[in-house]
Coordinates of C-alpha atoms and ligand atoms in Angstrom, one line a residue:
X1 CA -59.4 74.2 -47.6
X2 CA -56.2 75.2 -45.8
X3 CA -56.1 76.6 -42.3
X4 CA -52.8 78.1 -41.1
X5 CA -51.7 79.1 -37.6
X6 CA -48.1 80.1 -38.2
X7 CA -47.1 83.7 -38.2
X8 CA -45.1 84.8 -41.2
X9 CA -41.9 86.7 -40.8
X10 CA -41.9 89.7 -43.1
X11 CA -39.0 91.8 -44.0
X12 CA -40.1 95.0 -45.7
X13 CA -37.8 96.9 -47.8
X14 CA -38.1 100.6 -47.5
X15 CA -37.6 102.2 -50.9
X16 CA -34.1 103.5 -50.5
X17 CA -33.0 105.7 -53.3
X18 CA -29.8 104.8 -54.9
X19 CA -28.1 106.9 -57.5
X20 CA -29.3 105.1 -60.6
X21 CA -27.2 107.5 -62.6
X22 CA -24.1 105.8 -61.1
X23 CA -24.9 102.9 -63.3
X24 CA -24.4 102.9 -67.0
X25 CA -27.0 104.8 -69.1
X26 CA -29.6 102.9 -70.9
X27 CA -28.6 101.4 -74.2
X28 CA -30.6 99.7 -76.9
X29 CA -31.4 96.2 -75.7
X30 CA -29.2 93.5 -77.2
X31 CA -30.4 90.0 -77.7
X32 CA -29.8 88.0 -74.6
X33 CA -28.9 84.7 -76.2
X34 CA -26.2 83.7 -78.6
X35 CA -28.9 82.2 -80.8
X36 CA -32.6 82.1 -80.5
X37 CA -32.9 78.3 -80.4
X38 CA -33.1 77.9 -76.6
X39 CA -35.9 80.5 -76.3
X40 CA -37.7 79.2 -79.4
X41 CA -37.5 75.6 -78.3
X42 CA -38.9 76.5 -74.9
X43 CA -41.9 78.1 -76.6
X44 CA -42.5 75.7 -79.4
X45 CA -42.0 72.4 -77.5
X46 CA -45.5 71.5 -76.2
X47 CA -44.4 69.5 -73.2
X48 CA -42.2 72.4 -71.8
X49 CA -44.9 75.0 -71.6
X50 CA -48.6 74.7 -71.0
X51 CA -51.7 76.9 -70.4
X52 CA -54.6 75.5 -68.5
X53 CA -57.7 76.9 -66.8
X54 CA -58.1 74.6 -63.8
X55 CA -55.0 72.8 -62.4
X56 CA -51.4 72.2 -63.3
X57 CA -48.3 70.3 -62.3
X58 CA -44.8 70.9 -63.5
X59 CA -42.1 68.4 -62.7
X60 CA -38.9 66.9 -63.9
X61 CA -40.4 63.8 -65.6
X62 CA -43.6 63.8 -67.8
X63 CA -45.0 60.7 -66.0
X64 CA -44.6 62.4 -62.6
X65 CA -46.5 65.5 -63.9
X66 CA -49.2 63.1 -65.2
X67 CA -49.4 61.3 -61.8
X68 CA -50.1 64.7 -60.2
X69 CA -52.7 65.8 -62.7
X70 CA -54.4 62.4 -62.3
X71 CA -54.8 63.1 -58.6
X72 CA -56.0 66.7 -59.2
X73 CA -58.7 65.3 -61.6
X74 CA -59.7 62.8 -59.1
X75 CA -60.6 65.6 -56.7
X76 CA -57.3 66.0 -54.9
X77 CA -55.9 69.4 -53.9
X78 CA -52.4 70.8 -54.5
X79 CA -51.0 68.9 -51.5
X80 CA -52.4 65.6 -52.7
X81 CA -51.0 66.1 -56.2
X82 CA -47.6 67.2 -54.9
X83 CA -47.3 64.0 -52.8
X84 CA -48.3 61.8 -55.8
X85 CA -45.8 63.7 -58.0
X86 CA -43.0 63.5 -55.5
X87 CA -43.4 59.8 -54.9
X88 CA -43.5 59.3 -58.7
X89 CA -40.2 61.2 -59.0
X90 CA -38.8 58.8 -56.3
X91 CA -39.5 55.9 -58.7
X92 CA -38.8 57.6 -62.1
X93 CA -35.7 59.6 -61.1
X94 CA -34.3 58.0 -58.0
X95 CA -30.9 59.5 -58.8
X96 CA -32.2 63.0 -58.1
X97 CA -34.6 62.7 -55.1
X98 CA -36.7 60.2 -53.3
X99 CA -37.9 58.5 -50.2
X100 CA -34.4 57.9 -49.1
X101 CA -33.7 61.6 -49.0
X102 CA -35.5 64.8 -47.8
X103 CA -36.6 68.2 -48.8
X104 CA -38.8 71.3 -48.2
X105 CA -42.2 72.3 -49.3
X106 CA -44.1 75.6 -49.3
X107 CA -47.9 75.7 -49.4
X108 CA -50.0 78.7 -50.3
X109 CA -53.6 78.7 -49.0
X110 CA -55.9 80.6 -51.3
X111 CA -58.4 81.1 -48.5
X112 CA -56.2 82.7 -46.0
X113 CA -53.6 83.9 -48.5
X114 CA -50.8 82.7 -46.3
X115 CA -47.7 80.7 -47.0
X116 CA -46.4 78.0 -44.7
X117 CA -43.4 75.8 -45.0
X118 CA -42.4 72.2 -44.0
X119 CA -38.9 71.1 -43.3
X120 CA -38.5 67.4 -44.1
X121 CA -34.8 67.6 -44.6
X122 CA -32.5 64.8 -43.5
X123 CA -30.9 65.0 -40.0
X124 CA -27.5 63.8 -38.8
X125 CA -27.6 60.4 -37.1
X126 CA -27.4 60.4 -33.3
X127 CA -23.9 58.9 -33.5
X128 CA -22.6 61.6 -35.9
X129 CA -19.6 63.6 -34.7
X130 CA -18.0 66.8 -35.8
X131 CA -14.8 65.3 -37.2
X132 CA -16.2 62.1 -38.5
X133 CA -15.1 62.6 -42.1
X134 CA -11.5 63.6 -41.2
X135 CA -8.6 61.1 -41.3
X136 CA -5.9 60.8 -38.6
X137 CA -4.0 63.7 -40.2
X138 CA -7.1 65.9 -40.1
X139 CA -7.6 65.6 -43.9
X140 CA -11.1 65.3 -45.4
X141 CA -12.0 61.8 -46.7
X142 CA -14.7 61.1 -49.3
X143 CA -16.9 59.2 -46.8
X144 CA -19.3 62.1 -46.6
X145 CA -20.1 61.5 -50.3
X146 CA -20.0 57.8 -50.9
X147 CA -21.2 54.8 -49.0
X148 CA -23.2 54.2 -45.9
X149 CA -21.4 56.6 -43.7
X150 CA -22.6 59.5 -45.9
X151 CA -26.3 58.7 -45.2
X152 CA -28.4 61.1 -43.0
X153 CA -31.8 60.2 -41.6
X154 CA -34.3 60.5 -44.5
X155 CA -37.3 62.7 -44.1
X156 CA -39.4 62.5 -47.3
X157 CA -42.0 59.9 -46.2
X158 CA -42.6 61.7 -42.8
X159 CA -42.8 65.1 -44.5
X160 CA -45.2 64.0 -47.2
X161 CA -47.4 62.3 -44.7
X162 CA -47.3 65.3 -42.4
X163 CA -48.4 67.5 -45.2
X164 CA -51.2 65.1 -46.1
X165 CA -52.3 64.8 -42.4
X166 CA -52.7 68.6 -42.3
X167 CA -54.2 69.3 -45.7
X168 CA -54.9 66.2 -47.8
X169 CA -58.3 65.7 -49.2
X170 CA -58.0 62.2 -50.8
X171 CA -56.9 59.1 -48.9
X172 CA -53.2 58.6 -48.3
X173 CA -53.4 55.2 -50.1
X174 CA -54.9 56.9 -53.2
X175 CA -52.1 59.5 -53.5
X176 CA -49.4 56.8 -53.1
X177 CA -50.9 54.5 -55.7
X178 CA -49.5 56.1 -58.9
X179 CA -46.0 55.6 -57.6
X180 CA -46.7 52.0 -56.7
X181 CA -47.9 51.4 -60.2
X182 CA -44.9 53.0 -61.8
X183 CA -42.5 50.9 -59.6
X184 CA -44.5 47.6 -60.2
X185 CA -45.2 47.9 -63.9
X186 CA -42.1 49.8 -64.8
X187 CA -41.4 52.6 -67.3
X188 CA -39.1 53.2 -70.2
X189 CA -35.6 54.2 -69.2
X190 CA -34.9 57.8 -70.2
X191 CA -31.8 59.3 -71.5
X192 CA -31.3 61.1 -68.2
X193 CA -31.7 57.8 -66.3
X194 CA -29.2 55.9 -68.5
X195 CA -26.7 58.8 -68.2
X196 CA -27.1 59.0 -64.4
X197 CA -26.5 55.3 -63.9
X198 CA -23.5 55.4 -66.3
X199 CA -22.0 58.4 -64.4
X200 CA -22.2 56.6 -61.0
X201 CA -21.9 53.0 -62.3
X202 CA -18.7 52.1 -60.5
X203 CA -20.0 53.0 -57.1
X204 CA -23.5 51.8 -57.7
X205 CA -22.5 48.4 -59.0
X206 CA -20.2 47.8 -56.0
X207 CA -23.3 47.8 -53.8
X208 CA -25.2 44.5 -54.3
X209 CA -28.7 46.0 -53.8
X210 CA -28.0 49.0 -56.0
X211 CA -26.6 46.7 -58.7
X212 CA -29.7 44.5 -58.5
X213 CA -32.0 47.6 -58.7
X214 CA -30.4 49.5 -61.5
X215 CA -28.7 46.9 -63.8
X216 CA -29.3 43.5 -65.3
X217 CA -26.5 41.5 -63.6
X218 CA -24.2 44.5 -64.0
X219 CA -25.3 45.3 -67.5
X220 CA -26.6 48.8 -67.8
X221 CA -30.1 49.5 -69.0
X222 CA -30.4 51.4 -72.3
X223 CA -32.7 54.1 -73.5
X224 CA -36.2 52.7 -73.8
X225 CA -35.6 49.5 -71.8
X226 CA -38.3 48.9 -69.2
X227 CA -37.2 49.3 -65.6
X228 CA -39.3 47.5 -63.0
X229 CA -38.5 48.0 -59.3
X230 CA -40.3 45.2 -57.4
X231 CA -38.6 45.9 -54.0
X232 CA -39.5 49.6 -54.2
X233 CA -43.0 48.7 -55.2
X234 CA -43.3 46.5 -52.1
X235 CA -41.8 49.2 -49.9
X236 CA -44.3 51.8 -51.3
X237 CA -47.2 49.4 -50.8
X238 CA -46.2 49.0 -47.1
X239 CA -45.9 52.8 -46.8
X240 CA -49.3 53.2 -48.5
X241 CA -50.8 51.0 -45.8
X242 CA -48.8 52.7 -43.0
X243 CA -46.3 55.5 -43.5
X244 CA -44.8 54.8 -40.1
X245 CA -43.5 51.5 -41.6
X246 CA -40.6 53.6 -42.9
X247 CA -39.7 54.7 -39.4
X248 CA -40.8 51.9 -37.1
X249 CA -41.7 48.9 -39.2
X250 CA -40.2 46.5 -41.7
X251 CA -38.7 49.2 -43.8
X252 CA -37.0 50.8 -40.8
X253 CA -35.6 47.5 -39.8
X254 CA -34.3 46.8 -43.3
X255 CA -32.6 50.2 -43.5
X256 CA -31.0 49.8 -40.1
X257 CA -29.8 46.2 -40.8
X258 CA -28.2 47.4 -44.1
X259 CA -26.5 50.3 -42.2
X260 CA -25.1 47.9 -39.6
X261 CA -23.8 45.5 -42.2
X262 CA -22.0 48.2 -44.2
X263 CA -20.7 50.5 -41.5
X264 CA -23.3 53.2 -41.5
X265 CA -24.4 55.1 -38.4
X266 CA -28.1 55.3 -38.9
X267 CA -30.1 53.1 -36.5
X268 CA -33.8 52.2 -35.8
X269 CA -33.6 54.8 -33.0
X270 CA -32.6 57.5 -35.5
X271 CA -35.6 56.6 -37.7
X272 CA -38.0 56.5 -34.8
X273 CA -36.9 59.9 -33.6
X274 CA -37.3 61.6 -37.0
X275 CA -39.8 64.5 -37.1
X276 CA -40.6 67.0 -39.9
X277 CA -40.8 70.6 -38.7
X278 CA -43.3 73.3 -39.7
X279 CA -41.3 76.5 -39.9
X280 CA -42.2 80.1 -40.8
X281 CA -41.0 80.8 -44.3
X282 CA -38.8 83.8 -44.8
X283 CA -40.8 86.4 -46.6
X284 CA -40.0 89.9 -48.0
X285 CA -41.2 92.4 -50.4
X286 CA -39.9 93.1 -53.9
X287 CA -41.0 96.1 -55.8
X288 CA -39.2 96.3 -59.1
X289 CA -41.6 98.9 -60.6
X290 CA -45.2 99.9 -59.7
X291 CA -46.3 96.5 -58.4
X292 CA -45.1 95.2 -55.0
X293 CA -44.8 91.4 -54.7
X294 CA -44.3 89.4 -51.6
X295 CA -41.8 86.6 -52.0
X296 CA -41.8 83.7 -49.5
X297 CA -39.2 81.0 -49.6
X298 CA -37.6 78.4 -47.4
X299 CA -36.0 79.7 -44.2
X300 CA -32.9 78.1 -42.5
X301 CA -31.9 75.3 -42.5
X302 CA -32.1 76.2 -46.1
X303 CA -30.0 79.2 -47.1
X304 CA -32.3 79.6 -50.2
X305 CA -34.9 82.0 -48.8
X306 CA -32.4 84.3 -47.0
X307 CA -30.1 84.7 -50.0
X308 CA -32.9 84.9 -52.6
X309 CA -34.4 87.8 -50.8
X310 CA -31.0 89.4 -50.1
X311 CA -30.1 89.3 -53.8
X312 CA -33.5 90.6 -55.0
X313 CA -33.5 93.4 -52.4
X314 CA -29.9 94.4 -53.2
X315 CA -31.0 94.9 -56.9
X316 CA -34.5 96.4 -56.2
X317 CA -33.6 100.1 -56.0
X318 CA -31.1 99.9 -58.9
X319 CA -33.6 100.0 -61.8
X320 CA -32.2 96.6 -62.8
X321 CA -34.8 95.9 -65.5
X322 CA -34.1 99.0 -67.5
X323 CA -30.3 98.5 -67.6
X324 CA -28.6 96.9 -70.6
X325 CA -28.0 93.2 -70.6
X326 CA -24.3 93.3 -69.6
X327 CA -25.0 95.7 -66.8
X328 CA -27.9 93.6 -65.5
X329 CA -25.6 90.6 -65.4
X330 CA -22.8 92.5 -63.7
X331 CA -25.1 93.6 -60.9
X332 CA -26.6 90.1 -60.6
X333 CA -23.2 88.6 -60.2
X334 CA -22.0 91.2 -57.7
X335 CA -25.2 90.5 -55.6
X336 CA -24.5 86.8 -55.7
X337 CA -21.0 87.2 -54.3
X338 CA -22.3 89.1 -51.3
X339 CA -25.0 86.6 -50.6
X340 CA -22.8 83.5 -50.9
X341 CA -20.1 85.1 -48.7
X342 CA -22.7 85.5 -46.0
X343 CA -23.9 82.0 -46.6
X344 CA -20.5 80.5 -45.9
X345 CA -20.2 82.4 -42.6
X346 CA -23.6 82.7 -41.0
X347 CA -26.0 80.0 -42.3
X348 CA -26.7 76.7 -40.5
X349 CA -29.5 74.8 -38.7
X350 CA -31.4 77.4 -36.6
X351 CA -32.1 74.8 -34.0
X352 CA -28.4 74.6 -33.2
X353 CA -26.9 78.0 -34.1
X354 CA -28.2 81.5 -34.1
X355 CA -28.8 82.4 -37.7
X356 CA -29.1 86.2 -38.1
X357 CA -31.8 86.1 -40.7
X358 CA -33.4 89.4 -39.9
X359 CA -30.0 91.2 -39.7
X360 CA -29.0 89.8 -43.0
X361 CA -32.2 91.1 -44.6
X362 CA -32.4 94.4 -42.8
X363 CA -32.6 97.5 -45.0
X364 CA -29.6 99.1 -43.3
X365 CA -27.4 96.1 -43.8
X366 CA -28.5 95.7 -47.4
X367 CA -27.9 99.4 -48.1
X368 CA -24.4 99.1 -46.8
X369 CA -23.7 96.0 -48.9
X370 CA -25.3 97.6 -52.0
X371 CA -23.1 100.6 -51.6
X372 CA -20.0 98.3 -51.9
X373 CA -21.1 97.2 -55.4
X374 CA -19.1 99.1 -58.1
X375 CA -21.1 99.7 -61.2
X376 CA -18.1 99.6 -63.5
X377 CA -15.8 97.0 -62.0
X378 CA -16.0 93.3 -60.9
X379 CA -14.8 92.8 -57.4
X380 CA -12.8 89.7 -56.6
X381 CA -14.1 87.3 -53.8
X382 CA -11.2 88.5 -51.7
X383 CA -12.6 92.1 -51.8
X384 CA -16.0 90.9 -50.9
X385 CA -14.7 89.1 -47.9
X386 CA -11.3 87.5 -47.1
X387 CA -10.8 84.6 -49.4
X388 CA -10.3 81.2 -47.9
X389 CA -7.0 79.8 -49.1
X390 CA -8.1 76.2 -48.6
X391 CA -10.9 76.1 -51.1
X392 CA -10.9 73.6 -53.8
X393 CA -12.9 73.9 -57.0
X394 CA -15.1 70.9 -57.3
X395 CA -18.2 72.3 -58.9
X396 CA -19.5 70.0 -61.6
X397 CA -21.0 71.7 -64.6
X398 CA -24.1 69.6 -64.8
X399 CA -25.6 67.0 -62.5
X400 CA -28.9 65.3 -62.2
X401 CA -29.4 65.5 -58.4
X402 CA -32.4 67.1 -56.6
X403 CA -35.8 67.6 -58.1
X404 CA -38.4 70.4 -58.0
X405 CA -42.1 70.2 -58.6
X406 CA -44.8 72.9 -58.6
X407 CA -48.6 72.4 -58.3
X408 CA -51.5 74.8 -58.5
X409 CA -55.0 73.5 -58.0
X410 CA -58.5 74.6 -59.1
X411 CA -58.8 76.8 -56.0
X412 CA -55.4 78.4 -56.6
X413 CA -53.8 76.7 -53.7
X414 CA -50.2 76.0 -54.5
X415 CA -47.3 73.8 -53.5
X416 CA -43.6 74.4 -54.3
X417 CA -41.6 71.4 -53.3
X418 CA -37.9 70.7 -53.7
X419 CA -36.4 67.4 -52.5
X420 CA -33.2 65.5 -52.9
X421 CA -30.9 62.6 -52.2
X422 CA -28.1 65.1 -52.7
X423 CA -25.5 63.8 -55.2
X424 CA -26.6 61.7 -58.2
X425 CA -27.9 58.4 -56.7
X426 CA -27.1 59.9 -53.2
X427 CA -24.5 57.8 -51.3
X428 CA -24.6 55.3 -54.3
X429 CA -26.2 52.6 -52.1
X430 CA -29.6 51.0 -51.9
X431 CA -30.9 49.5 -48.6
X432 CA -31.1 45.8 -49.3
X433 CA -34.7 44.5 -49.9
X434 CA -36.2 48.0 -50.0
X435 CA -35.3 49.4 -53.4
X436 CA -34.6 52.7 -51.6
X437 CA -31.6 54.9 -52.8
X438 CA -30.0 56.4 -49.7
X439 CA -28.9 60.0 -49.6
X440 CA -25.4 61.4 -49.0
X441 CA -26.8 64.6 -47.4
X442 CA -24.1 64.5 -44.7
X443 CA -21.8 66.1 -47.3
X444 CA -23.9 69.3 -47.1
X445 CA -22.4 69.9 -43.6
X446 CA -19.1 71.7 -43.5
X447 CA -16.8 68.7 -43.0
X448 CA -14.2 71.2 -41.7
X449 CA -13.8 74.9 -42.0
X450 CA -12.9 75.8 -45.6
X451 CA -13.3 72.2 -47.0
X452 CA -15.7 72.5 -49.9
X453 CA -18.7 70.1 -50.4
X454 CA -19.5 68.5 -53.8
X455 CA -20.8 71.9 -55.0
X456 CA -17.6 73.7 -54.0
X457 CA -19.5 75.4 -51.1
X458 CA -17.6 76.1 -48.0
X459 CA -19.0 76.7 -44.5
X460 CA -18.1 77.6 -41.0
X461 CA -18.9 76.6 -37.4
X462 CA -22.5 77.4 -38.1
X463 CA -22.8 74.3 -40.4
X464 CA -20.5 72.0 -38.5
X465 CA -21.7 68.4 -37.9
X466 CA -23.6 67.5 -34.7
X467 CA -25.9 64.7 -33.8
X468 CA -29.5 65.3 -35.0
X469 CA -28.5 68.5 -36.7
X470 CA -29.8 69.4 -40.2
X471 CA -27.2 70.1 -42.9
X472 CA -27.4 73.4 -44.5
X473 CA -29.3 73.4 -47.9
X474 CA -29.6 75.6 -50.9
X475 CA -33.0 74.3 -51.9
X476 CA -35.3 77.3 -52.6
X477 CA -38.9 76.4 -53.2
X478 CA -40.6 79.8 -53.6
X479 CA -44.1 81.3 -53.7
X480 CA -44.8 84.8 -54.8
X481 CA -48.1 86.7 -54.2
X482 CA -49.2 90.0 -55.6
X483 CA -50.2 93.2 -53.8
X484 CA -53.6 91.7 -52.9
X485 CA -52.1 88.5 -51.6
X486 CA -53.2 86.4 -54.6
X487 CA -50.9 83.7 -56.0
X488 CA -48.7 85.1 -58.7
X489 CA -45.8 82.6 -59.2
X490 CA -44.5 79.3 -57.7
X491 CA -41.0 78.3 -58.7
X492 CA -38.0 76.2 -57.8
X493 CA -35.0 74.3 -59.2
X494 CA -32.5 71.6 -58.5
X495 CA -28.8 72.3 -59.0
X496 CA -26.9 72.2 -55.7
X497 CA -25.2 75.6 -55.1
X498 CA -26.8 77.0 -58.3
X499 CA -30.3 76.5 -57.0
X500 CA -30.5 79.9 -55.3
X501 CA -29.0 81.8 -58.2
X502 CA -31.3 80.0 -60.7
X503 CA -34.5 80.8 -58.7
X504 CA -33.2 84.3 -58.3
X505 CA -32.8 84.9 -62.0
X506 CA -36.1 83.2 -63.0
X507 CA -37.9 85.3 -60.4
X508 CA -36.2 88.5 -61.6
X509 CA -37.0 87.8 -65.2
X510 CA -40.7 87.2 -64.4
X511 CA -41.3 90.0 -61.8
X512 CA -38.9 92.7 -63.0
X513 CA -38.9 92.2 -66.7
X514 CA -42.3 90.7 -67.1
X515 CA -41.2 87.7 -69.1
X516 CA -43.5 84.7 -69.2
X517 CA -42.3 81.7 -67.2
X518 CA -41.2 79.8 -70.4
X519 CA -39.0 82.7 -71.5
X520 CA -37.7 83.3 -68.0
X521 CA -36.7 79.6 -67.6
X522 CA -35.0 79.6 -71.0
X523 CA -33.0 82.8 -70.5
X524 CA -29.2 82.2 -70.2
X525 CA -27.9 82.0 -66.6
X526 CA -24.9 83.3 -64.6
X527 CA -23.6 81.8 -61.4
X528 CA -21.1 83.1 -58.8
X529 CA -21.0 81.7 -55.3
X530 CA -18.2 83.8 -53.9
X531 CA -15.9 80.8 -53.3
X532 CA -14.5 79.5 -55.6
X533 CA -14.0 82.9 -57.0
X534 CA -15.3 81.8 -60.4
X535 CA -18.0 83.3 -62.6
X536 CA -19.8 80.8 -64.8
X537 CA -21.9 81.9 -67.8
X538 CA -24.1 79.5 -69.8
X539 CA -22.8 78.9 -73.3
X540 CA -26.0 80.3 -74.9
X541 CA -25.0 83.9 -74.0
X542 CA -24.6 86.5 -76.7
X543 CA -20.8 87.1 -77.1
X544 CA -21.5 90.8 -76.8
X545 CA -22.7 90.3 -73.2
X546 CA -19.7 88.1 -72.4
X547 CA -17.4 90.9 -73.7
X548 CA -19.3 93.5 -71.7
X549 CA -18.7 91.5 -68.6
X550 CA -15.0 91.0 -69.4
X551 CA -14.7 94.8 -69.9
X552 CA -15.9 95.2 -66.4
X553 CA -13.2 92.9 -65.1
X554 CA -15.1 89.7 -64.8
X555 CA -13.3 86.5 -65.9
X556 CA -16.1 84.2 -67.0
X557 CA -16.0 80.5 -67.7
X558 CA -18.5 80.0 -70.5
X559 CA -19.5 76.4 -70.4
X560 CA -22.5 74.1 -70.2
X561 CA -26.0 74.9 -68.9
X562 CA -27.4 74.1 -65.5
X563 CA -30.5 73.8 -63.5
X564 CA -33.8 72.1 -64.2
X565 CA -36.3 74.6 -62.8
X566 CA -40.0 74.7 -63.3
X567 CA -42.7 77.2 -62.5
X568 CA -46.3 78.0 -62.7
X569 CA -47.7 81.5 -62.9
X570 CA -51.3 82.8 -62.5
X571 CA -52.3 85.2 -65.2
X572 CA -55.6 86.9 -66.3
X573 CA -57.7 84.4 -68.2
X574 CA -58.0 84.7 -72.0
X575 CA -61.4 83.0 -71.7
X576 CA -63.9 85.6 -70.3
X577 CA -65.7 82.9 -68.3
X578 CA -62.6 82.4 -66.1
X579 CA -60.9 84.9 -63.9
X580 CA -57.4 83.5 -64.1
X581 CA -55.5 80.8 -65.9
X582 CA -52.3 79.0 -65.3
X583 CA -49.1 79.2 -67.4
X584 CA -46.6 76.6 -66.5
X585 CA -43.3 75.7 -68.0
X586 CA -40.3 73.4 -67.4
X587 CA -36.7 74.1 -68.0
X588 CA -35.6 73.5 -71.6
X589 CA -32.3 72.2 -70.0
X590 CA -34.3 69.2 -68.6
X591 CA -36.8 66.7 -69.8
X592 CA -39.8 67.5 -67.6
X593 CA -43.3 68.4 -68.5
X594 CA -45.9 71.0 -67.7
X595 CA -49.3 69.1 -67.5
X596 CA -52.7 70.3 -66.6
X597 CA -56.4 70.4 -67.5
Ligands
LIG1 N1 -28.3 68.8 -51.4 C1 -28.4 70.0 -52.0 C2 -29.0 71.1 -51.1 O1 -29.8 70.7 -50.2 O2 -28.7 72.2 -51.3

């Protein structure tokens, strides 16, 4: 079905022996979690884990997964189903991702056994300037986060249509149809939906179109109320007939008029000039034991692929899987600090700055960085790289932004797609008459050196604002193949700056510890992003592990849980008439579903 032309950049890791004995000797495994409930609930809750022979979709909302499966059963392939699922998410969870935002997708072609990636991330408007979010005193304002000035040129519709143009089997109208029905007929408001509106109500209800779309005259919808989005249904109907309507037609004119009325920069010219970009994914090998996997993930302008591979390859020679749980987390955290320090300095849009991807993944460089890691002591951020005195700690413990979906079809083609409007409900505005929630992706640029974005991430010149430039992302849609090039795992997550570390830990647990995807998704997580110099541990950790980390000099904040990952793995079939079957799971921290047939 799929035909690929792009070359794939591979970064092989030579097996470099590292003195494993420098790390603590093996100890009897301790339970990972404080209590078994999270693991048990992931296994026993039917909608969170599924096993199917033919095709599967995992997504953040059960009705979105169902929309994708409906398309698979109608003869669609993984791309068709991913488009239907993504558009359904745009209707069901517009606070997380949608047609007013952008994203990245990876596709795996079971025939050629290659992976290709599509960048449909938002771009800065033509009128954007480097210091546009600084006031007269050079201080950062909140205009990169809230209101029309925060909006970057959306890429979702162009990206999904481009993927369909290349690979779709069903008609475009057919794959858009489930989203139109959800918007026109409505759906019951979920707890996540009600919570997201409540969290952003002040801003949302100050914008007349957003107030109309997401309240009854300013009164919030409650759990179970039916939400119908007639403007969005009409927009999707126009897009089904002609996707270019978003960039050159009635929808484009409506967005531009709204921008002009409320002081945004985005114009019809910006929309007309938008183009998604096929990019080589960043790929590298990971050999935790006998088996060698190839991991492909999103290359810049996402930082996800580079740093996922950096962290995996930093750990690879250290015998990570056989260490005790505290030591495993210690090494995981120290690898995170190195990766996020590099992120702040070197990562940006490769069409504007020279991103040293190959150097950051070269074995010599990683050997040197690995040698810095101390097995028995946590290093401060300052020791990893000079600390930035201006950083502010803004990381929110939990947030509903961004959405990931994973699809595997009957031929074992796969799509791993992460998309977003950035913060919850994006810029907090809806373009009047369209029902479209507009992103605040401009905040993913470095507003000024050392000024953190909503995830507390800082950046440098590499991620400074420029016209038409793409803001740096952490989204990490990932596809893993085995030694023979067969699909093994597709995975991704929302979560802002925690996306990369979440995908890193899920991938490690599946590939290095051989956990099934449900257990890997349920496992407690750690997060460190170098700056702010703060270690976060999920509250479900066994206190013994927390103590072990404290004894190594870590100073953890144990609070909350984060991420809403999902994944599908290909495993040998239990039914002798099938060669393989699919095991899919969604994050027990979310309310998604793994559906299939
Ligand atoms: N907006 C979050 C990200 O792209 O990383």
